[in-house]
PDB file of C-alpha atoms in Angstrom:
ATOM      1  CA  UNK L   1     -87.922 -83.546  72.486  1.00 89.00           C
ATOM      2  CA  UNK L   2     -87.090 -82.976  76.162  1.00 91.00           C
ATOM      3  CA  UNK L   3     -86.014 -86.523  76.876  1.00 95.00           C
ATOM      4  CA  UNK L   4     -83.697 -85.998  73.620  1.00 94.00           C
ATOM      5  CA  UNK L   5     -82.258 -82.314  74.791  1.00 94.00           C
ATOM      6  CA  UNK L   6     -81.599 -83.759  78.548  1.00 95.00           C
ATOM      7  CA  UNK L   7     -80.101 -87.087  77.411  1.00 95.00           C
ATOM      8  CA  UNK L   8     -77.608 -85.000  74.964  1.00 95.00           C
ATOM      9  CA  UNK L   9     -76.564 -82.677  78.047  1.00 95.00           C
ATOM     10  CA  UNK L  10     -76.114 -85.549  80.277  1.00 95.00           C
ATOM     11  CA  UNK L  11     -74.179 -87.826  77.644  1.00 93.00           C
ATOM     12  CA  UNK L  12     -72.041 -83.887  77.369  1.00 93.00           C
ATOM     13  CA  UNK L  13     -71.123 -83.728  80.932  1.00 93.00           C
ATOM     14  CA  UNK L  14     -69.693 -87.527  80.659  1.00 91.00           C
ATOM     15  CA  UNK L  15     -67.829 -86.996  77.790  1.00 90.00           C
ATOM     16  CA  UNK L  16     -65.689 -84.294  77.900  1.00 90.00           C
ATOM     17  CA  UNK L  17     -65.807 -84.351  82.062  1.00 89.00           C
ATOM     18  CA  UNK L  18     -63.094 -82.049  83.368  1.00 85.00           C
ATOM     19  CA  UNK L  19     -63.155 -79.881  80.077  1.00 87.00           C
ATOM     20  CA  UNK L  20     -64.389 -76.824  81.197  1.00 91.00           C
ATOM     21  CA  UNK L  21     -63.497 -75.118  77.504  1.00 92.00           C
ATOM     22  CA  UNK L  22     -65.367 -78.694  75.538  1.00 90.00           C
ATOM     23  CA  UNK L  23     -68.354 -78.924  78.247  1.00 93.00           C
ATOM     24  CA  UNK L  24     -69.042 -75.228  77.364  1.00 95.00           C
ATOM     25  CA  UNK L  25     -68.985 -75.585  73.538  1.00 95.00           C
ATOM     26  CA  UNK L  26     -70.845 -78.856  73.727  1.00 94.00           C
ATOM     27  CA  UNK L  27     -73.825 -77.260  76.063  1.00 95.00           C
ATOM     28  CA  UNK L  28     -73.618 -73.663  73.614  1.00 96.00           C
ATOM     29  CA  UNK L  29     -74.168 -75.809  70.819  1.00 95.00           C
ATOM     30  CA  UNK L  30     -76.563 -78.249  71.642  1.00 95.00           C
ATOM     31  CA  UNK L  31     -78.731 -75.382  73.195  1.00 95.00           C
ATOM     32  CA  UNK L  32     -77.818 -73.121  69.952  1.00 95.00           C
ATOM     33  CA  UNK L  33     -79.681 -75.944  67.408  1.00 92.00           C
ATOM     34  CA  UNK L  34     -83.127 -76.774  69.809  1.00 93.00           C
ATOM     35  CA  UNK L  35     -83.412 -73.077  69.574  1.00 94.00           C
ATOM     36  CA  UNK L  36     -82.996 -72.595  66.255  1.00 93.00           C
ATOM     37  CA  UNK L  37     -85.123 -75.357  65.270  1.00 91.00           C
ATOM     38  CA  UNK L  38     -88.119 -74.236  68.499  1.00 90.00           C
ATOM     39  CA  UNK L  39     -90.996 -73.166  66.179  1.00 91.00           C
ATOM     40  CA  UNK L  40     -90.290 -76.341  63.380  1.00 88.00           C
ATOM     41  CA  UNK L  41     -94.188 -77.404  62.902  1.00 91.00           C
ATOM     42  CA  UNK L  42     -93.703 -79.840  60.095  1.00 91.00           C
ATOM     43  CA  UNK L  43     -93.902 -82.837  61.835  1.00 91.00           C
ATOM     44  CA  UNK L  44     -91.938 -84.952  59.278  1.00 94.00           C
ATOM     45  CA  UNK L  45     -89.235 -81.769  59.887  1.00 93.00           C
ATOM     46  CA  UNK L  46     -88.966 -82.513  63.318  1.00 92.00           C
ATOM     47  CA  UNK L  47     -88.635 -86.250  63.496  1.00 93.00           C
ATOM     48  CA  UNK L  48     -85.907 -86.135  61.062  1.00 94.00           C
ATOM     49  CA  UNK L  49     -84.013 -83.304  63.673  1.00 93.00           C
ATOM     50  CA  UNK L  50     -85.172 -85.819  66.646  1.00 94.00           C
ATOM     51  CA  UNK L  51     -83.329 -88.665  64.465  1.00 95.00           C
ATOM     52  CA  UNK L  52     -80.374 -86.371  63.625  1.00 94.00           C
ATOM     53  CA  UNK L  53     -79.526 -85.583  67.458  1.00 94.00           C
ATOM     54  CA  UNK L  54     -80.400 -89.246  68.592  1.00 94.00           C
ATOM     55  CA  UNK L  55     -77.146 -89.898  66.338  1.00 94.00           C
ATOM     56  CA  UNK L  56     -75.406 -87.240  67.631  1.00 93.00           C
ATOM     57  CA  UNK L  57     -76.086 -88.920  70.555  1.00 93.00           C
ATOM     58  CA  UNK L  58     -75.022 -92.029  69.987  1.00 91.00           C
ATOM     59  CA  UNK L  59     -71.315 -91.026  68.486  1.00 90.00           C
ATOM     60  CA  UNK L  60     -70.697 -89.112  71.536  1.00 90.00           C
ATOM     61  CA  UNK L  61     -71.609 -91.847  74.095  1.00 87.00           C
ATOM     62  CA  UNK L  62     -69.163 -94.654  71.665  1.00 85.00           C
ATOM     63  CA  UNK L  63     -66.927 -92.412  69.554  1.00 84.00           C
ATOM     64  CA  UNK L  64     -65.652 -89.357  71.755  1.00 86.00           C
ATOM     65  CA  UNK L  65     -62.479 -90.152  73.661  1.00 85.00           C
ATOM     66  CA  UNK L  66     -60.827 -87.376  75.553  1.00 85.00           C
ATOM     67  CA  UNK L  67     -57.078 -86.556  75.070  1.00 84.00           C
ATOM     68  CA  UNK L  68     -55.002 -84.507  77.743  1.00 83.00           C
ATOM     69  CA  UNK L  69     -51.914 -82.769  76.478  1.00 83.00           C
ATOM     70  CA  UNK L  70     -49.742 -83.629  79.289  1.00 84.00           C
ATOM     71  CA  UNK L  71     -45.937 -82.605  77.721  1.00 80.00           C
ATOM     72  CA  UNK L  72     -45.026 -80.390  74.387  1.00 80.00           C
ATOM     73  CA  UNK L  73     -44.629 -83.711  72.649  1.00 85.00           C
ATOM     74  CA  UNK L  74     -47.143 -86.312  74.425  1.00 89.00           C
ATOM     75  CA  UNK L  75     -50.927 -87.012  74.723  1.00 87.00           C
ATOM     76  CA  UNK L  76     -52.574 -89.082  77.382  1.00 85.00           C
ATOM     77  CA  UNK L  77     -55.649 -90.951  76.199  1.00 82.00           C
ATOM     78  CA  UNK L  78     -58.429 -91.015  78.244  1.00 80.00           C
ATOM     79  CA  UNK L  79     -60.929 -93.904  77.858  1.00 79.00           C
ATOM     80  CA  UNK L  80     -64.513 -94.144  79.476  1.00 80.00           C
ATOM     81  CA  UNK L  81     -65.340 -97.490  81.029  1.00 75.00           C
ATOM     82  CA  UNK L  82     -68.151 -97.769  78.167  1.00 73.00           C
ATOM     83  CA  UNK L  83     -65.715 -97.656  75.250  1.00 74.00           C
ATOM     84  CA  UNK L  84     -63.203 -99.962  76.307  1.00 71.00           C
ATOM     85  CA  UNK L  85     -64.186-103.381  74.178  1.00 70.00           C
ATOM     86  CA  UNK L  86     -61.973-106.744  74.587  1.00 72.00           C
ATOM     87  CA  UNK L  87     -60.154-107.343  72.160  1.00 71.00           C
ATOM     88  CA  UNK L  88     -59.893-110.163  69.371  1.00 72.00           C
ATOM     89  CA  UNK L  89     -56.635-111.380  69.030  1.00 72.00           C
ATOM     90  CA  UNK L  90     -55.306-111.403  65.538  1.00 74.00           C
ATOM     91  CA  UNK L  91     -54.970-114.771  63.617  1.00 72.00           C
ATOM     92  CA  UNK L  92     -52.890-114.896  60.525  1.00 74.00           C
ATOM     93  CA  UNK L  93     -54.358-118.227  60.055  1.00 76.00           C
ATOM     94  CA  UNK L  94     -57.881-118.914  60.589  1.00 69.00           C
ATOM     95  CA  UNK L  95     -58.025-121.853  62.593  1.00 71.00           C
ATOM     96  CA  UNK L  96     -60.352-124.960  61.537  1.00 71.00           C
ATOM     97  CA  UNK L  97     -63.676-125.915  63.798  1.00 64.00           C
TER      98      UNK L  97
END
C-alpha cells in the first residue's frame, strides 16, 4: 500500500510539473482517498482499491498531457518524453507482402 501511495505521488510531481494549482489537487486527493479508505479490513476490499489506484496510476503516467494557456486564444501542448510514440504513417492502400 506504501509502494502504491509513493509511486502515485511521484508519477503526480511528473505530471503536472510546474503546476503548483494541479500538483496541489493531485497530492489533496490522492492523500484524501488512502485516508478515507485507512481502516478497510476486508481484504478482498482492499485489493480491489490497490487495483483501482494502480490504474489511476497508469492513466496518469500515459494519458495526462499538460496544456499551458499561453495567449487569450492559444494553448501550448506539453508532451513528456514517455508519451511521445512514432508514428505510423497512414496508407490508403494496404500494400501487398
Amino acid at each position: 500500500v506504501l509502494k502504491l501511495f509513493k509511486l502515485l505521488h511521484r508519477t503526480r510531481q511528473e505530471v503536472f510539473k510546474n503546476d503548483n494549482k494541479a500538483l496541489e489537487a493531485a497530492r489533496q486527493k490522492i492523500n484524501e482517498e488512502f485516508k478515507n479508505n485507512r481502516d478497510e479490513k476486508s481484504e478482498e476490499k482492499i485489493n480491489e482499491l490497490l487495483k483501482i489506484a494502480s490504474d489511476v496510476e497508469v492513466i496518469l503516467r500515459t494519458s495526462v498531457i499538460q496544456a499551458v494557456h499561453t495567449d487569450s486564444d492559444k494553448i501550448v501542448l506539453v508532451p513528456r518524453k514517455d508519451l511521445l510514440q512514432d508514428n505510423t504513417p497512414y496508407l490508403d492502400k494496404p500494400t501487398k507482402k
